């Protein structure tokens, strides 16, 4: 089985290399660093602004049939998050497995401390990781700032925006 996997990985890398040596080198690097193999028949869309990706997120979330997994550093109540949350609640009521993780410190001034309990009432599995403790702790600085949304294993979003209005230009925070 491992030999078959290695052969498939090498075949895909060689096919990529026939089109672009740079792409082959990049995929080889990604595989070597993460052990994630290259895949064929995939598509990537780059969104320059949060304003552009937000409607696509909503569109794809509405299509979910099996699961929605979300991990974000910052979640803030507002138009962006509220629109996503409405879809998550609807999907959970339809039997879709909805799971949410967020950094407690990153979201501390944007949502209430009991937020996971609130979401569980809607059928959304939720956990705040790196719980804030008001003491000096080296672990408090060990944050990953991840921003990941996966829908049914075929659609994913990742990048620089958090789930808050300032990332879709509804609020000006830094000018």
CSV table of N, CA, C and O in Angstrom, one decimal, residues 47-120:
chain,number,residue,atom,x,y,z
A,47,UNK,N,-8.8,35.0,-3.4
A,47,UNK,CA,-9.7,36.1,-3.1
A,47,UNK,C,-8.8,37.2,-2.5
A,47,UNK,O,-8.2,37.0,-1.5
A,48,UNK,N,-8.8,38.4,-3.2
A,48,UNK,CA,-7.9,39.5,-2.8
A,48,UNK,C,-8.4,40.1,-1.5
A,48,UNK,O,-7.6,40.5,-0.7
A,49,UNK,N,-9.7,40.2,-1.3
A,49,UNK,CA,-10.3,40.9,-0.2
A,49,UNK,C,-11.3,40.0,0.5
A,49,UNK,O,-12.0,39.2,-0.1
A,50,UNK,N,-11.5,40.2,1.8
A,50,UNK,CA,-12.5,39.5,2.6
A,50,UNK,C,-13.9,39.8,2.0
A,50,UNK,O,-14.8,38.9,2.1
A,51,UNK,N,-14.1,41.0,1.5
A,51,UNK,CA,-15.4,41.4,0.9
A,51,UNK,C,-15.7,40.4,-0.2
A,51,UNK,O,-16.9,40.1,-0.5
A,52,UNK,N,-14.7,39.9,-0.9
A,52,UNK,CA,-14.9,39.0,-2.1
A,52,UNK,C,-15.2,37.6,-1.6
A,52,UNK,O,-16.0,36.9,-2.2
A,53,UNK,N,-14.5,37.1,-0.6
A,53,UNK,CA,-14.7,35.7,-0.2
A,53,UNK,C,-15.9,35.5,0.7
A,53,UNK,O,-16.5,34.4,0.7
A,54,UNK,N,-16.3,36.5,1.4
A,54,UNK,CA,-17.5,36.3,2.3
A,54,UNK,C,-18.7,35.8,1.6
A,54,UNK,O,-19.3,34.8,2.1
A,55,UNK,N,-19.2,36.4,0.5
A,55,UNK,CA,-20.4,35.8,-0.2
A,55,UNK,C,-20.1,34.4,-0.6
A,55,UNK,O,-21.1,33.5,-0.6
A,56,UNK,N,-18.9,34.0,-1.1
A,56,UNK,CA,-18.6,32.7,-1.5
A,56,UNK,C,-18.7,31.7,-0.3
A,56,UNK,O,-19.2,30.6,-0.4
A,57,UNK,N,-18.2,32.1,0.9
A,57,UNK,CA,-18.3,31.3,2.1
A,57,UNK,C,-19.8,31.0,2.4
A,57,UNK,O,-20.2,29.8,2.6
A,58,UNK,N,-20.6,32.0,2.3
A,58,UNK,CA,-22.1,31.8,2.6
A,58,UNK,C,-22.7,30.9,1.6
A,58,UNK,O,-23.5,30.0,2.0
A,59,UNK,N,-22.4,31.1,0.3
A,59,UNK,CA,-22.9,30.2,-0.7
A,59,UNK,C,-22.5,28.7,-0.5
A,59,UNK,O,-23.3,27.8,-0.6
A,60,UNK,N,-21.2,28.5,-0.2
A,60,UNK,CA,-20.8,27.1,0.0
A,60,UNK,C,-21.3,26.5,1.3
A,60,UNK,O,-21.6,25.3,1.4
A,61,UNK,N,-21.4,27.3,2.4
A,61,UNK,CA,-22.0,26.8,3.6
A,61,UNK,C,-23.4,26.3,3.4
A,61,UNK,O,-23.8,25.3,4.0
A,62,UNK,N,-24.2,27.0,2.6
A,62,UNK,CA,-25.6,26.7,2.4
A,62,UNK,C,-25.7,25.3,1.7
A,62,UNK,O,-26.7,24.6,1.8
A,63,UNK,N,-24.6,24.9,1.0
A,63,UNK,CA,-24.6,23.6,0.2
A,63,UNK,C,-24.2,22.4,1.1
A,63,UNK,O,-24.3,21.3,0.6
A,64,UNK,N,-23.8,22.7,2.3
A,64,UNK,CA,-23.3,21.6,3.1
A,64,UNK,C,-24.3,20.5,3.3
A,64,UNK,O,-25.5,20.8,3.6
A,65,UNK,N,-23.9,19.2,3.2
A,65,UNK,CA,-24.8,18.1,3.4
A,65,UNK,C,-24.4,17.2,4.5
A,65,UNK,O,-25.2,16.5,5.2
A,66,UNK,N,-23.1,17.2,4.8
A,66,UNK,CA,-22.5,16.2,5.8
A,66,UNK,C,-21.9,16.9,7.0
A,66,UNK,O,-22.2,16.6,8.2
A,67,UNK,N,-20.9,17.8,6.8
A,67,UNK,CA,-20.3,18.4,7.9
A,67,UNK,C,-19.7,19.8,7.5
A,67,UNK,O,-19.4,20.1,6.3
A,68,UNK,N,-19.5,20.6,8.5
A,68,UNK,CA,-18.8,21.9,8.4
A,68,UNK,C,-17.9,22.0,9.6
A,68,UNK,O,-18.3,21.9,10.8
A,69,UNK,N,-16.6,22.1,9.4
A,69,UNK,CA,-15.6,22.2,10.4
A,69,UNK,C,-15.0,23.6,10.3
A,69,UNK,O,-14.5,23.9,9.2
A,70,UNK,N,-14.9,24.3,11.4
A,70,UNK,CA,-14.4,25.7,11.3
A,70,UNK,C,-13.4,25.9,12.5
A,70,UNK,O,-13.7,25.5,13.6
A,71,UNK,N,-12.3,26.5,12.2
A,71,UNK,CA,-11.3,26.9,13.2
A,71,UNK,C,-10.8,28.3,12.9
A,71,UNK,O,-10.2,28.5,11.8
A,72,UNK,N,-11.0,29.3,13.8
A,72,UNK,CA,-10.6,30.6,13.5
A,72,UNK,C,-10.0,31.2,14.8
A,72,UNK,O,-10.4,30.9,15.9
A,73,UNK,N,-9.1,32.2,14.6
A,73,UNK,CA,-8.5,32.9,15.7
A,73,UNK,C,-9.4,33.9,16.3
A,73,UNK,O,-9.6,34.0,17.5
A,74,UNK,N,-10.1,34.6,15.5
A,74,UNK,CA,-11.0,35.7,15.9
A,74,UNK,C,-12.4,35.4,15.4
A,74,UNK,O,-12.6,35.3,14.1
A,75,UNK,N,-13.4,35.4,16.2
A,75,UNK,CA,-14.8,35.5,15.9
A,75,UNK,C,-15.4,36.6,16.6
A,75,UNK,O,-15.2,36.8,17.8
A,76,UNK,N,-16.1,37.5,15.9
A,76,UNK,CA,-16.7,38.7,16.5
A,76,UNK,C,-18.1,38.8,16.0
A,76,UNK,O,-18.4,38.7,14.9
A,77,UNK,N,-19.0,39.0,17.0
A,77,UNK,CA,-20.4,39.3,16.6
A,77,UNK,C,-20.5,40.5,15.7
A,77,UNK,O,-19.8,41.5,15.9
A,78,UNK,N,-21.3,40.4,14.7
A,78,UNK,CA,-21.5,41.4,13.8
A,78,UNK,C,-22.2,40.9,12.5
A,78,UNK,O,-22.5,39.7,12.5
A,79,UNK,N,-22.2,41.6,11.5
A,79,UNK,CA,-22.9,41.2,10.2
A,79,UNK,C,-22.3,40.0,9.6
A,79,UNK,O,-23.0,39.0,9.2
A,80,UNK,N,-21.0,40.0,9.6
A,80,UNK,CA,-20.3,38.8,8.9
A,80,UNK,C,-20.6,37.5,9.7
A,80,UNK,O,-21.1,36.6,9.2
A,81,UNK,N,-20.2,37.5,11.0
A,81,UNK,CA,-20.3,36.3,11.8
A,81,UNK,C,-21.8,35.9,11.9
A,81,UNK,O,-22.2,34.8,11.9
A,82,UNK,N,-22.7,36.9,12.1
A,82,UNK,CA,-24.1,36.6,12.3
A,82,UNK,C,-24.7,35.9,11.1
A,82,UNK,O,-25.5,35.0,11.2
A,83,UNK,N,-24.3,36.3,9.9
A,83,UNK,CA,-24.8,35.7,8.7
A,83,UNK,C,-24.2,34.2,8.6
A,83,UNK,O,-25.0,33.4,8.1
A,84,UNK,N,-23.0,34.0,9.0
A,84,UNK,CA,-22.5,32.7,9.0
A,84,UNK,C,-23.2,31.8,10.0
A,84,UNK,O,-23.6,30.7,9.8
A,85,UNK,N,-23.3,32.4,11.2
A,85,UNK,CA,-24.0,31.6,12.3
A,85,UNK,C,-25.4,31.2,12.0
A,85,UNK,O,-25.8,30.1,12.3
A,86,UNK,N,-26.1,32.0,11.3
A,86,UNK,CA,-27.5,31.7,10.9
A,86,UNK,C,-27.5,30.4,10.0
A,86,UNK,O,-28.3,29.5,10.2
A,87,UNK,N,-26.5,30.4,9.1
A,87,UNK,CA,-26.4,29.2,8.2
A,87,UNK,C,-26.0,28.0,9.1
A,87,UNK,O,-26.5,26.9,8.9
A,88,UNK,N,-25.1,28.1,10.0
A,88,UNK,CA,-24.6,27.0,10.8
A,88,UNK,C,-25.7,26.5,11.7
A,88,UNK,O,-25.9,25.2,11.8
A,89,UNK,N,-26.6,27.3,12.2
A,89,UNK,CA,-27.7,26.9,13.0
A,89,UNK,C,-28.7,26.1,12.1
A,89,UNK,O,-29.2,25.1,12.5
A,90,UNK,N,-29.0,26.6,10.9
A,90,UNK,CA,-29.9,25.9,10.0
A,90,UNK,C,-29.3,24.6,9.6
A,90,UNK,O,-30.0,23.6,9.7
A,91,UNK,N,-28.0,24.5,9.3
A,91,UNK,CA,-27.4,23.2,8.9
A,91,UNK,C,-27.4,22.2,10.1
A,91,UNK,O,-27.7,21.1,9.9
A,92,UNK,N,-27.1,22.7,11.3
A,92,UNK,CA,-27.1,21.8,12.4
A,92,UNK,C,-28.6,21.3,12.6
A,92,UNK,O,-28.7,20.1,12.9
A,93,UNK,N,-29.6,22.1,12.4
A,93,UNK,CA,-31.0,21.6,12.6
A,93,UNK,C,-31.3,20.6,11.5
A,93,UNK,O,-32.2,19.8,11.7
A,94,UNK,N,-30.6,20.6,10.4
A,94,UNK,CA,-30.9,19.6,9.3
A,94,UNK,C,-30.1,18.4,9.5
A,94,UNK,O,-30.1,17.4,8.7
A,95,UNK,N,-29.3,18.3,10.5
A,95,UNK,CA,-28.5,17.1,10.8
A,95,UNK,C,-27.0,17.1,10.3
A,95,UNK,O,-26.3,16.2,10.4
A,96,UNK,N,-26.6,18.3,9.8
A,96,UNK,CA,-25.2,18.5,9.4
A,96,UNK,C,-24.4,18.6,10.6
A,96,UNK,O,-24.7,19.2,11.6
A,97,UNK,N,-23.2,17.9,10.7
A,97,UNK,CA,-22.3,17.9,11.8
A,97,UNK,C,-21.5,19.2,11.7
A,97,UNK,O,-20.7,19.4,10.8
A,98,UNK,N,-21.8,20.1,12.6
A,98,UNK,CA,-21.2,21.5,12.6
A,98,UNK,C,-20.3,21.6,13.8
A,98,UNK,O,-20.8,21.4,15.0
A,99,UNK,N,-19.0,21.9,13.6
A,99,UNK,CA,-18.1,22.0,14.7
A,99,UNK,C,-17.3,23.3,14.5
A,99,UNK,O,-16.8,23.6,13.4
A,100,UNK,N,-17.1,24.0,15.6
A,100,UNK,CA,-16.4,25.2,15.6
A,100,UNK,C,-15.4,25.3,16.7
A,100,UNK,O,-15.7,24.9,17.9
A,101,UNK,N,-14.2,25.7,16.4
A,101,UNK,CA,-13.1,26.0,17.4
A,101,UNK,C,-12.7,27.4,17.2
A,101,UNK,O,-12.5,27.9,16.0
A,102,UNK,N,-12.4,28.1,18.3
A,102,UNK,CA,-11.9,29.5,18.2
A,102,UNK,C,-10.9,29.7,19.3
A,102,UNK,O,-11.0,29.1,20.4
A,103,UNK,N,-10.0,30.6,19.1
A,103,UNK,CA,-9.0,31.0,20.1
A,103,UNK,C,-9.7,31.9,21.2
A,103,UNK,O,-10.2,33.0,20.8
A,104,UNK,N,-9.7,31.5,22.4
A,104,UNK,CA,-10.4,32.3,23.4
A,104,UNK,C,-9.8,33.6,23.6
A,104,UNK,O,-10.5,34.6,23.7
A,105,UNK,N,-8.5,33.7,23.6
A,105,UNK,CA,-7.9,35.0,23.7
A,105,UNK,C,-8.1,35.9,22.5
A,105,UNK,O,-8.4,37.1,22.7
A,106,UNK,N,-8.0,35.4,21.3
A,106,UNK,CA,-8.2,36.1,20.1
A,106,UNK,C,-9.6,36.7,20.0
A,106,UNK,O,-9.9,37.8,19.4
A,107,UNK,N,-10.6,36.0,20.6
A,107,UNK,CA,-12.0,36.5,20.5
A,107,UNK,C,-12.6,37.0,21.8
A,107,UNK,O,-13.7,37.4,21.9
A,108,UNK,N,-11.7,37.2,22.8
A,108,UNK,CA,-12.1,37.5,24.2
A,108,UNK,C,-13.0,38.8,24.3
A,108,UNK,O,-13.9,38.9,25.1
A,109,UNK,N,-12.7,39.8,23.5
A,109,UNK,CA,-13.4,41.1,23.6
A,109,UNK,C,-14.6,41.2,22.6
A,109,UNK,O,-15.2,42.2,22.5
A,110,UNK,N,-14.8,40.1,21.9
A,110,UNK,CA,-15.8,40.1,20.8
A,110,UNK,C,-17.0,39.2,21.0
A,110,UNK,O,-18.0,39.5,20.4
A,111,UNK,N,-16.8,38.2,21.8
A,111,UNK,CA,-18.0,37.3,22.1
A,111,UNK,C,-18.0,37.0,23.6
A,111,UNK,O,-16.9,37.0,24.2
A,112,UNK,N,-19.1,36.6,24.1
A,112,UNK,CA,-19.2,36.3,25.6
A,112,UNK,C,-18.4,35.0,25.9
A,112,UNK,O,-18.2,34.1,25.1
A,113,UNK,N,-17.9,35.0,27.2
A,113,UNK,CA,-17.1,33.8,27.7
A,113,UNK,C,-17.9,32.5,27.6
A,113,UNK,O,-17.3,31.5,27.5
A,114,UNK,N,-19.2,32.5,27.7
A,114,UNK,CA,-20.0,31.3,27.7
A,114,UNK,C,-20.5,30.9,26.3
A,114,UNK,O,-21.4,30.2,26.1
A,115,UNK,N,-19.8,31.4,25.2
A,115,UNK,CA,-20.2,31.3,23.9
A,115,UNK,C,-20.3,29.8,23.4
A,115,UNK,O,-21.3,29.4,22.8
A,116,UNK,N,-19.4,28.9,23.8
A,116,UNK,CA,-19.6,27.5,23.4
A,116,UNK,C,-20.9,26.9,23.9
A,116,UNK,O,-21.6,26.2,23.2
A,117,UNK,N,-21.3,27.2,25.2
A,117,UNK,CA,-22.6,26.7,25.7
A,117,UNK,C,-23.7,27.3,24.9
A,117,UNK,O,-24.7,26.5,24.7
A,118,UNK,N,-23.7,28.5,24.5
A,118,UNK,CA,-24.7,29.1,23.6
A,118,UNK,C,-24.9,28.3,22.3
A,118,UNK,O,-26.0,28.0,21.9
A,119,UNK,N,-23.7,28.0,21.7
A,119,UNK,CA,-23.8,27.4,20.4
A,119,UNK,C,-24.2,25.9,20.5
A,119,UNK,O,-24.9,25.4,19.6
A,120,UNK,N,-23.9,25.3,21.6
A,120,UNK,CA,-24.3,23.9,21.8
A,120,UNK,C,-25.8,23.8,21.8
A,120,UNK,O,-26.4,22.8,21.3
